[in-house]
PDB file of C-alpha atoms in Angstrom:
ATOM      1  CA  MET A   1      13.705   8.075  -8.669  1.00  0.00           C
ATOM      2  CA  SER A   2      13.713   8.628  -4.920  1.00  0.00           C
ATOM      3  CA  ALA A   3      10.970   8.002  -2.409  1.00  0.00           C
ATOM      4  CA  THR A   4       8.221  10.607  -2.311  1.00  0.00           C
ATOM      5  CA  THR A   5       6.559  11.638   0.928  1.00  0.00           C
ATOM      6  CA  LEU A   6       2.919  12.570   0.315  1.00  0.00           C
ATOM      7  CA  SER A   7       2.027  13.397   3.873  1.00  0.00           C
ATOM      8  CA  SER A   8       3.213  12.485   7.294  1.00  0.00           C
ATOM      9  CA  ASP A   9       1.411   9.152   6.838  1.00  0.00           C
ATOM     10  CA  TRP A  10       2.515   7.766   3.458  1.00  0.00           C
ATOM     11  CA  THR A  11       5.775   7.445   1.545  1.00  0.00           C
ATOM     12  CA  LEU A  12       5.729   6.316  -2.083  1.00  0.00           C
ATOM     13  CA  ASP A  13       8.828   4.683  -3.528  1.00  0.00           C
ATOM     14  CA  PRO A  14       8.455   4.572  -7.316  1.00  0.00           C
ATOM     15  CA  ALA A  15      11.746   2.699  -7.762  1.00  0.00           C
ATOM     16  CA  HIS A  16      10.328  -0.243  -5.812  1.00  0.00           C
ATOM     17  CA  ALA A  17       6.622   0.330  -6.604  1.00  0.00           C
ATOM     18  CA  THR A  18       5.685   0.553  -2.927  1.00  0.00           C
ATOM     19  CA  ALA A  19       3.622   2.739  -0.650  1.00  0.00           C
ATOM     20  CA  THR A  20       4.551   2.565   3.049  1.00  0.00           C
ATOM     21  CA  HIS A  21       2.404   3.929   5.855  1.00  0.00           C
ATOM     22  CA  SER A  22       4.056   5.389   8.955  1.00  0.00           C
ATOM     23  CA  SER A  23       2.669   2.388  10.880  1.00  0.00           C
ATOM     24  CA  GLY A  24       4.760   0.068   8.685  1.00  0.00           C
ATOM     25  CA  VAL A  25       1.938  -1.287   6.517  1.00  0.00           C
ATOM     26  CA  THR A  26       3.356  -1.571   3.000  1.00  0.00           C
ATOM     27  CA  VAL A  27       1.488  -1.977  -0.286  1.00  0.00           C
ATOM     28  CA  VAL A  28       3.283  -3.147  -3.439  1.00  0.00           C
ATOM     29  CA  ALA A  29       2.131  -2.855  -7.061  1.00  0.00           C
ATOM     30  CA  LEU A  30       2.288  -5.943  -9.249  1.00  0.00           C
ATOM     31  CA  ARG A  31       1.746  -6.119 -12.979  1.00  0.00           C
ATOM     32  CA  GLY A  32      -1.759  -7.266 -13.801  1.00  0.00           C
ATOM     33  CA  ASN A  33      -3.275  -8.515 -17.020  1.00  0.00           C
ATOM     34  CA  GLY A  34      -2.827  -6.179 -19.950  1.00  0.00           C
ATOM     35  CA  ARG A  35      -0.398  -3.439 -20.825  1.00  0.00           C
ATOM     36  CA  GLY A  36      -0.066  -0.806 -18.140  1.00  0.00           C
ATOM     37  CA  ARG A  37      -2.385  -2.646 -15.751  1.00  0.00           C
ATOM     38  CA  TYR A  38      -1.375  -3.115 -12.139  1.00  0.00           C
ATOM     39  CA  ARG A  39      -2.863  -4.455  -8.965  1.00  0.00           C
ATOM     40  CA  ALA A  40      -1.835  -3.432  -5.490  1.00  0.00           C
ATOM     41  CA  VAL A  41      -1.506  -5.872  -2.615  1.00  0.00           C
ATOM     42  CA  PRO A  42      -0.303  -5.497   0.973  1.00  0.00           C
ATOM     43  CA  LEU A  43       2.912  -7.220   1.995  1.00  0.00           C
ATOM     44  CA  PRO A  44       1.717  -9.800   4.548  1.00  0.00           C
ATOM     45  CA  ASP A  45       4.739  -9.383   6.833  1.00  0.00           C
ATOM     46  CA  THR A  46       3.871  -5.700   7.318  1.00  0.00           C
ATOM     47  CA  LEU A  47       0.307  -6.305   8.530  1.00  0.00           C
ATOM     48  CA  PRO A  48      -0.261  -6.275  12.292  1.00  0.00           C
ATOM     49  CA  ALA A  49      -1.184  -9.548  13.939  1.00  0.00           C
ATOM     50  CA  PRO A  50      -3.909  -9.603  16.585  1.00  0.00           C
ATOM     51  CA  GLY A  51      -2.476  -9.855  20.069  1.00  0.00           C
ATOM     52  CA  PRO A  52      -3.733 -11.697  23.101  1.00  0.00           C
ATOM     53  CA  GLY A  53      -6.378  -9.985  25.193  1.00  0.00           C
ATOM     54  CA  LEU A  54      -8.131  -8.205  22.338  1.00  0.00           C
ATOM     55  CA  THR A  55     -11.900  -8.309  22.357  1.00  0.00           C
ATOM     56  CA  ASP A  56     -13.878  -9.161  19.235  1.00  0.00           C
ATOM     57  CA  ASP A  57     -14.694  -5.451  18.902  1.00  0.00           C
ATOM     58  CA  ASP A  58     -10.989  -4.568  19.150  1.00  0.00           C
ATOM     59  CA  CYS A  59     -10.103  -7.097  16.440  1.00  0.00           C
ATOM     60  CA  GLU A  60     -12.876  -5.762  14.206  1.00  0.00           C
ATOM     61  CA  PHE A  61     -11.633  -2.182  14.707  1.00  0.00           C
ATOM     62  CA  VAL A  62      -8.023  -3.137  13.878  1.00  0.00           C
ATOM     63  CA  ALA A  63      -9.109  -5.093  10.793  1.00  0.00           C
ATOM     64  CA  ARG A  64     -11.190  -2.142   9.563  1.00  0.00           C
ATOM     65  CA  LEU A  65      -8.353   0.342  10.197  1.00  0.00           C
ATOM     66  CA  VAL A  66      -5.756  -1.817   8.423  1.00  0.00           C
ATOM     67  CA  GLY A  67      -8.161  -2.388   5.526  1.00  0.00           C
ATOM     68  CA  GLU A  68      -8.623   1.373   5.147  1.00  0.00           C
ATOM     69  CA  ARG A  69      -4.858   1.901   5.167  1.00  0.00           C
ATOM     70  CA  VAL A  70      -4.303  -0.803   2.553  1.00  0.00           C
ATOM     71  CA  ARG A  71      -7.002   0.683   0.291  1.00  0.00           C
ATOM     72  CA  GLU A  72      -5.583   4.193   0.691  1.00  0.00           C
ATOM     73  CA  GLY A  73      -2.019   3.050  -0.042  1.00  0.00           C
ATOM     74  CA  ALA A  74      -3.190   1.046  -3.045  1.00  0.00           C
ATOM     75  CA  ARG A  75      -5.081   4.051  -4.423  1.00  0.00           C
ATOM     76  CA  LEU A  76      -2.087   6.375  -3.988  1.00  0.00           C
ATOM     77  CA  LEU A  77       0.309   3.883  -5.548  1.00  0.00           C
ATOM     78  CA  LEU A  78      -1.927   3.005  -8.497  1.00  0.00           C
ATOM     79  CA  ASP A  79      -2.610   6.703  -9.162  1.00  0.00           C
ATOM     80  CA  LEU A  80       1.141   7.287  -9.306  1.00  0.00           C
ATOM     81  CA  MET A  81       1.579   4.370 -11.679  1.00  0.00           C
ATOM     82  CA  LYS A  82      -1.195   5.585 -13.987  1.00  0.00           C
ATOM     83  CA  ARG A  83       0.761   8.809 -14.385  1.00  0.00           C
ATOM     84  CA  GLY A  84       3.663   6.691 -15.672  1.00  0.00           C
ATOM     85  CA  HIS A  85       6.124   7.310 -12.842  1.00  0.00           C
ATOM     86  CA  ILE A  86       6.942   3.626 -12.335  1.00  0.00           C
ATOM     87  CA  GLU A  87       8.314   2.726 -15.745  1.00  0.00           C
ATOM     88  CA  GLY A  88      11.079   0.187 -15.238  1.00  0.00           C
ATOM     89  CA  ALA A  89      10.454  -0.208 -11.509  1.00  0.00           C
ATOM     90  CA  THR A  90      11.868  -3.230  -9.775  1.00  0.00           C
ATOM     91  CA  LEU A  91       9.708  -5.205  -7.403  1.00  0.00           C
ATOM     92  CA  HIS A  92      11.056  -7.090  -4.410  1.00  0.00           C
TER      93      HIS A  92
END
């Protein structure tokens, strides 16, 4: 199955069980406990690192924004998986 673009912000790739935001933040689904149960986690290498010169308020804003993106990607990906579109997906 090919990648699915939901909006200009997110692309879901059922073959690899990933959701990728246009900013590069990627969430992957991993099998959880129980049949058909999954958990979604961000790929650490895709999360932005704070840069020099950011204020505490800037860092808090970035952390909140990234957290919202991760939650949104996880929700989209897990909703797709609940519909059974990931059967036999490979995870990298």
